[in-house]
Short mmCIF file of N, CA and C in Angstrom, two decimals:
data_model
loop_
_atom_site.label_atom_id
_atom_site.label_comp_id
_atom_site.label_asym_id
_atom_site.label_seq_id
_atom_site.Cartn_x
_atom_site.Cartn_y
_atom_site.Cartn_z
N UNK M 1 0.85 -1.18 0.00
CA UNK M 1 0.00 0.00 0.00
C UNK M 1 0.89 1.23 0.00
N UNK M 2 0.56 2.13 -0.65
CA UNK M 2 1.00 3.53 -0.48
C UNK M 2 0.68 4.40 0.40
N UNK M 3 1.59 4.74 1.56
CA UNK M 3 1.18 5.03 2.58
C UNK M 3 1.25 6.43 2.31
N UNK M 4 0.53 7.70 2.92
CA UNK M 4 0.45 9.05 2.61
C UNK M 4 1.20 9.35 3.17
N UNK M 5 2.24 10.71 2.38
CA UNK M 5 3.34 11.75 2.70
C UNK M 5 3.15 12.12 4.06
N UNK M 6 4.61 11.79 4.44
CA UNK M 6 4.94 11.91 6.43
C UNK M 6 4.36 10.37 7.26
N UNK M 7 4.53 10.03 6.45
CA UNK M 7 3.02 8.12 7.75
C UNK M 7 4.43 8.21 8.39
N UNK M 8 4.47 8.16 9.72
CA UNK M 8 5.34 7.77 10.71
C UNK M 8 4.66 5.88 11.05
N UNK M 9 5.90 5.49 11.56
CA UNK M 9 5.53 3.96 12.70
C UNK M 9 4.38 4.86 13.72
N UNK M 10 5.13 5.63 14.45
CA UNK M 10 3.85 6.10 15.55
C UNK M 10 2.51 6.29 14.98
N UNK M 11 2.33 7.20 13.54
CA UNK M 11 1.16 7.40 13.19
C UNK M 11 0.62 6.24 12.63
N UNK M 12 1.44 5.26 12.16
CA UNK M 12 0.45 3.71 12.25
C UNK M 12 -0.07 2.94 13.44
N UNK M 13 0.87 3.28 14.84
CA UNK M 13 0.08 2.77 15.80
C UNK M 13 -0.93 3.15 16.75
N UNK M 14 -1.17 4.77 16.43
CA UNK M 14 -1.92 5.11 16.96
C UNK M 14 -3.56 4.82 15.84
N UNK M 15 -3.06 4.91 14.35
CA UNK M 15 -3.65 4.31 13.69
C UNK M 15 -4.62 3.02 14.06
N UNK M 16 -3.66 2.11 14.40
CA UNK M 16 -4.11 0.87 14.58
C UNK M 16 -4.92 0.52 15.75
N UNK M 17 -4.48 1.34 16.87
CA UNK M 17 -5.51 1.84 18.18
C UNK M 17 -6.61 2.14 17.66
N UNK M 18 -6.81 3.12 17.03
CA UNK M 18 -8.02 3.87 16.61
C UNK M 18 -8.99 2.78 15.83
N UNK M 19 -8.42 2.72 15.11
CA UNK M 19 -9.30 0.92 13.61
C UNK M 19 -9.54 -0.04 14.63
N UNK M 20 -9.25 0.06 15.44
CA UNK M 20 -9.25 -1.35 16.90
C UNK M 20 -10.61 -1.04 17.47
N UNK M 21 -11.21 0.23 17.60
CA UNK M 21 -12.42 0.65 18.32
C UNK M 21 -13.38 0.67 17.35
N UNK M 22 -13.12 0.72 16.41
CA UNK M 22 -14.43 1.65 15.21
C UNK M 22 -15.29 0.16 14.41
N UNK M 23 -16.55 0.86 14.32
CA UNK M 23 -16.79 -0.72 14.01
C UNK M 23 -16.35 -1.50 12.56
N UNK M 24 -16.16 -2.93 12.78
CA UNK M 24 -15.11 -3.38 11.89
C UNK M 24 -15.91 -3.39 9.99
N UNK M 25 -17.20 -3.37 10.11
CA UNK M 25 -17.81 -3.33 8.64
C UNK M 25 -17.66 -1.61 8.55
N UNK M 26 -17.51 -1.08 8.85
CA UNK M 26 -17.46 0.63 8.91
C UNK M 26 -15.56 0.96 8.21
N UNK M 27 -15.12 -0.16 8.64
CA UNK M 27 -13.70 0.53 8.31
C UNK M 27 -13.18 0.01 7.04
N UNK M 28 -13.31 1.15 5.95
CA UNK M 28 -12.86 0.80 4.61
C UNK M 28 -12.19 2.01 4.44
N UNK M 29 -11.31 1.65 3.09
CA UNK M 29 -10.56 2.99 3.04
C UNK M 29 -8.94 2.92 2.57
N UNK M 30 -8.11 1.96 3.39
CA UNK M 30 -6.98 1.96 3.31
C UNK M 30 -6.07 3.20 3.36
N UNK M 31 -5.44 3.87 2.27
CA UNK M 31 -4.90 4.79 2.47
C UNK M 31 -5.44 5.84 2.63
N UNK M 32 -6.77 6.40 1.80
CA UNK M 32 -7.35 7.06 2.05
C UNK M 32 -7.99 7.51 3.97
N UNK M 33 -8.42 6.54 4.38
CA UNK M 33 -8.48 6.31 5.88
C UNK M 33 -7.25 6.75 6.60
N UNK M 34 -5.82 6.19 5.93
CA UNK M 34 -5.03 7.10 6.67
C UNK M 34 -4.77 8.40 6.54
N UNK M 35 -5.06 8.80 5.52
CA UNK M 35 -4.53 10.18 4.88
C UNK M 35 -5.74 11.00 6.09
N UNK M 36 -7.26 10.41 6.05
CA UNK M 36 -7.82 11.29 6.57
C UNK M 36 -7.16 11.31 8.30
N UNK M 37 -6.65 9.99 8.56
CA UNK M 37 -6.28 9.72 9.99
C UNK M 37 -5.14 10.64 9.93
N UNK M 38 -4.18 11.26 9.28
CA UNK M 38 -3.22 11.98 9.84
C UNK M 38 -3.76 13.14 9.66
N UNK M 39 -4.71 13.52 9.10
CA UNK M 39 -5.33 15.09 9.40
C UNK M 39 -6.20 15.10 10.32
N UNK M 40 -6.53 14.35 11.14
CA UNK M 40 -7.59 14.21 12.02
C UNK M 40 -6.57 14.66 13.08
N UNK M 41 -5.14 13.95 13.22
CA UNK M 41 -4.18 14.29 14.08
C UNK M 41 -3.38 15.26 13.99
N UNK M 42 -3.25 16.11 12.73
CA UNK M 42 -2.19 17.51 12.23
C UNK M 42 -2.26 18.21 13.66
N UNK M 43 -1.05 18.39 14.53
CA UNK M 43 -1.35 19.61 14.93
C UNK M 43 -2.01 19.48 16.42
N UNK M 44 -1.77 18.46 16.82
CA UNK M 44 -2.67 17.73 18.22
C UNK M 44 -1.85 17.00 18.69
N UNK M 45 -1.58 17.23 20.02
CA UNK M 45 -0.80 16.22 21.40
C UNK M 45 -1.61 14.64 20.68
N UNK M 46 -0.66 13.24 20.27
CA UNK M 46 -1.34 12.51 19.77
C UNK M 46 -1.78 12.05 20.93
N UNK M 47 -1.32 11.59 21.87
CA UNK M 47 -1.80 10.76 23.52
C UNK M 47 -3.87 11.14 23.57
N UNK M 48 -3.51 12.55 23.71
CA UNK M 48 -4.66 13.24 24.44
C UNK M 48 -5.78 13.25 23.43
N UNK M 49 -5.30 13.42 21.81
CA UNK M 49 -6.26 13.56 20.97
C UNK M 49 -6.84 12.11 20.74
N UNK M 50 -5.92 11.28 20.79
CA UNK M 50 -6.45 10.06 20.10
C UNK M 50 -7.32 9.39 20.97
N UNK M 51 -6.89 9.39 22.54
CA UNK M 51 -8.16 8.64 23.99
C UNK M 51 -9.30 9.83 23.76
N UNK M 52 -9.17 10.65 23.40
CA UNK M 52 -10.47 11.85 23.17
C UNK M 52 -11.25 11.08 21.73
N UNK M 53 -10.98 11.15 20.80
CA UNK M 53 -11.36 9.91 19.64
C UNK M 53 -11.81 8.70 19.89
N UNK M 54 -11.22 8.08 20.74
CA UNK M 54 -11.33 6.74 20.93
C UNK M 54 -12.68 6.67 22.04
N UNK M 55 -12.62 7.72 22.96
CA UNK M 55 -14.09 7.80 23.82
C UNK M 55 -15.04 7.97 22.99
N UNK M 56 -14.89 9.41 21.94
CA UNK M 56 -15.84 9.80 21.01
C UNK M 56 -16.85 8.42 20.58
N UNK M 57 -15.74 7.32 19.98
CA UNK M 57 -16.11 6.59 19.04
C UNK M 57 -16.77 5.39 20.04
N UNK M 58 -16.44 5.35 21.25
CA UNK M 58 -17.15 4.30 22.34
C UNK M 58 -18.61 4.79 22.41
N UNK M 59 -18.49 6.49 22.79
CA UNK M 59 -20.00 6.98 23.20
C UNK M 59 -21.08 6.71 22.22
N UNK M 60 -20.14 6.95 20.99
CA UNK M 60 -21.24 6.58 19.61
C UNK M 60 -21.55 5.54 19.48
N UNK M 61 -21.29 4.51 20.03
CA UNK M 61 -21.47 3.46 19.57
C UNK M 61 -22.98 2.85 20.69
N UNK M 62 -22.69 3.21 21.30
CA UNK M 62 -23.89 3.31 22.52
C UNK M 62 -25.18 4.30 22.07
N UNK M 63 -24.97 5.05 21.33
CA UNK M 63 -25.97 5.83 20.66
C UNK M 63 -27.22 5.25 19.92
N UNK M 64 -28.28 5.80 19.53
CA UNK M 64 -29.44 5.35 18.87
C UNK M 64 -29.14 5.16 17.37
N UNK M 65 -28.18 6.12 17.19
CA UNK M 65 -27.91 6.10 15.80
C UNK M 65 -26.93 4.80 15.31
N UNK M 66 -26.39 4.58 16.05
CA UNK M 66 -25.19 3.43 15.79
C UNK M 66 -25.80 2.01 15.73
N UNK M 67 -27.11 2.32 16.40
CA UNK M 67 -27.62 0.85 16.32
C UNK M 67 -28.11 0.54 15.13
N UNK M 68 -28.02 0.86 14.19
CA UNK M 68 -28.25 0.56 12.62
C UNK M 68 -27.12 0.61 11.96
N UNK M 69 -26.79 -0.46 11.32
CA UNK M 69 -25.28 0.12 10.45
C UNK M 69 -25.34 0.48 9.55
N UNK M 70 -26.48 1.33 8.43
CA UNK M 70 -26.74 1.49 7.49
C UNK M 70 -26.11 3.20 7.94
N UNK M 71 -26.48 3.71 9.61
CA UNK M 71 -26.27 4.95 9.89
C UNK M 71 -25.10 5.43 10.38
N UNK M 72 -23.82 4.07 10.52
CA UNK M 72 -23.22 4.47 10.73
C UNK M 72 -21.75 4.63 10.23
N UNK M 73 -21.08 5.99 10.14
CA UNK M 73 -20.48 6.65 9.13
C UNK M 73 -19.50 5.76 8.74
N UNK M 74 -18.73 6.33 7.43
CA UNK M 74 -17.12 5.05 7.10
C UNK M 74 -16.70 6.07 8.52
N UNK M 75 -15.35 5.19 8.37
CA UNK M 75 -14.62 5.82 9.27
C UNK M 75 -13.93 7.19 8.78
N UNK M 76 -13.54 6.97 7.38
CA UNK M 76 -12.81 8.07 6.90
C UNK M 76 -13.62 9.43 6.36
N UNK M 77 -15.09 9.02 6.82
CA UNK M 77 -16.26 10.18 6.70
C UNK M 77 -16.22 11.02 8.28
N UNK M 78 -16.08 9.80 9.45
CA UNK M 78 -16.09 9.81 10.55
C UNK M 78 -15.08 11.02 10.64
N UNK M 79 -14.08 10.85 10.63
CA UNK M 79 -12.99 11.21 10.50
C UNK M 79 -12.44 12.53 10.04
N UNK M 80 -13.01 12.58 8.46
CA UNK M 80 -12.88 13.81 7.88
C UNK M 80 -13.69 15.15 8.35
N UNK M 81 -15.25 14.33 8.78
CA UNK M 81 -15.83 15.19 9.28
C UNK M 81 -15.73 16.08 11.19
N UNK M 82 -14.81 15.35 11.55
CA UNK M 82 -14.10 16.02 12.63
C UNK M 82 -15.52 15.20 13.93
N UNK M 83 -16.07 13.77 13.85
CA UNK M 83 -17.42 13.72 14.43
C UNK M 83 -17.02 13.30 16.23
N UNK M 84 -15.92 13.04 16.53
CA UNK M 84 -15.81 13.06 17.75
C UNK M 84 -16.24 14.12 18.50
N UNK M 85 -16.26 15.69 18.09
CA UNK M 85 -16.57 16.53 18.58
C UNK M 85 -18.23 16.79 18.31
N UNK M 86 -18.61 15.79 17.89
CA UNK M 86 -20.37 15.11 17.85
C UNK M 86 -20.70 14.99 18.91
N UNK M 87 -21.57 15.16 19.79
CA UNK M 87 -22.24 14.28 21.37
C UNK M 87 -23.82 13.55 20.50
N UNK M 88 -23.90 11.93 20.59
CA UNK M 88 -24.86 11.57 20.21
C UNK M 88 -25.98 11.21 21.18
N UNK M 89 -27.01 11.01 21.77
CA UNK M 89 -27.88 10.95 22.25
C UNK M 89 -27.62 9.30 22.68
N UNK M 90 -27.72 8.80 23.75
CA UNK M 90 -27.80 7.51 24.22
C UNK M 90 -29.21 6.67 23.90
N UNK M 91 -28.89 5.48 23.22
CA UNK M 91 -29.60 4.70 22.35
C UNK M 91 -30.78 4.57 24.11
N UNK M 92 -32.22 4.73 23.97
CA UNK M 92 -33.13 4.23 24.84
C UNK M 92 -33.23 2.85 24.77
N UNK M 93 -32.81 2.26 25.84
CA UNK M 93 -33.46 0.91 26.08
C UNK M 93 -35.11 0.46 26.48
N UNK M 94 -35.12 -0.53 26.19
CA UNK M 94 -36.94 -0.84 26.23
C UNK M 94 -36.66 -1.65 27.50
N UNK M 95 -37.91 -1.02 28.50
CA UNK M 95 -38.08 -1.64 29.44
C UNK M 95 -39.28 -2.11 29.32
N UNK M 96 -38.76 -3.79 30.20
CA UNK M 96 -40.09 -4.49 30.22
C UNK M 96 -40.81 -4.09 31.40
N UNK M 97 -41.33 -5.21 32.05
CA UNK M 97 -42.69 -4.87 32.89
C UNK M 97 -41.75 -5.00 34.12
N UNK M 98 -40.39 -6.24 34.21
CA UNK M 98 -40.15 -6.55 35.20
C UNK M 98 -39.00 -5.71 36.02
N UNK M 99 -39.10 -4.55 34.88
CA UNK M 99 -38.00 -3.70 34.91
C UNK M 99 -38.28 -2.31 35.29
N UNK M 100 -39.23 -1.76 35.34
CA UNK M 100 -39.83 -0.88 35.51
C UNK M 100 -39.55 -0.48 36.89
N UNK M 101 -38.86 1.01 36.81
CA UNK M 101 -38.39 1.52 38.10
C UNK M 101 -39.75 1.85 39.39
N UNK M 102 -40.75 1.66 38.74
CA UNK M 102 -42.08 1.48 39.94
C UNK M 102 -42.23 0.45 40.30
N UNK M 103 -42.13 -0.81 39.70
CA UNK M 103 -42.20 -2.26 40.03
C UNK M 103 -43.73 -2.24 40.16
N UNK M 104 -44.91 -1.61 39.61
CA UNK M 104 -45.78 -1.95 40.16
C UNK M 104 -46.43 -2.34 39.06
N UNK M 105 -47.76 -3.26 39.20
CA UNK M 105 -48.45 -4.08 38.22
C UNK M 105 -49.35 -2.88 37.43
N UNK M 106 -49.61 -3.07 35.99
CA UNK M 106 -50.35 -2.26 35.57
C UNK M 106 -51.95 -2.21 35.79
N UNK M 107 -52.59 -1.42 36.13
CA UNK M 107 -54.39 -1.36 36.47
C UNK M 107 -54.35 -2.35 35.19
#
């Protein structure tokens, strides 16, 4: 593969951290994915930016939107579009009857 102008070893392993969280039918791309992955990082403490990314991409995944994979982004869309700095809404769980924080039977 042709890796994009400047790919450091470090910027492949923080790389490889990152592709490690994201979901695995979501990650296409190859170089392109990296090219967007080193502009995602231009210019950013990598430590701090990338566990800031890597939460981003946990919280989303817990989201309403993530629970469809039709909705959820490539990575290198993810990515380009800067979406860690996204807050998504936490996917509602369905509660049953036995779950219900009143515990009480319905009339």
């Amino acid at each position: 593969m042709n890796l994009p102008t400047g790919w450091t070893d470090e910027l492949e392993w923080r790389y490889q951290q990152f592709s490690a969280v994201y979901p695995i039918s979501r990650r296409v791309g190859g170089r392109v994915a990296r090219c967007a992955f080193a502009g995602a990082m231009a210019g950013r403490p990598f430590s701090e930016h990338l566990q800031r990314m890597i939460a981003a991409v946990e919280q989303h995944t817990r989201s309403e939107q993530w629970q469809t994979l039709r909705l959820i982004p490539l990575m290198t869309t993810w990515l380009n579009q800067e979406r860690w700095i996204q807050v998504l809404p936490v996917a509602r769980r369905k509660i049953g009857a036995s779950q219900r924080e009143d515990n009480h039977e319905p009339l």
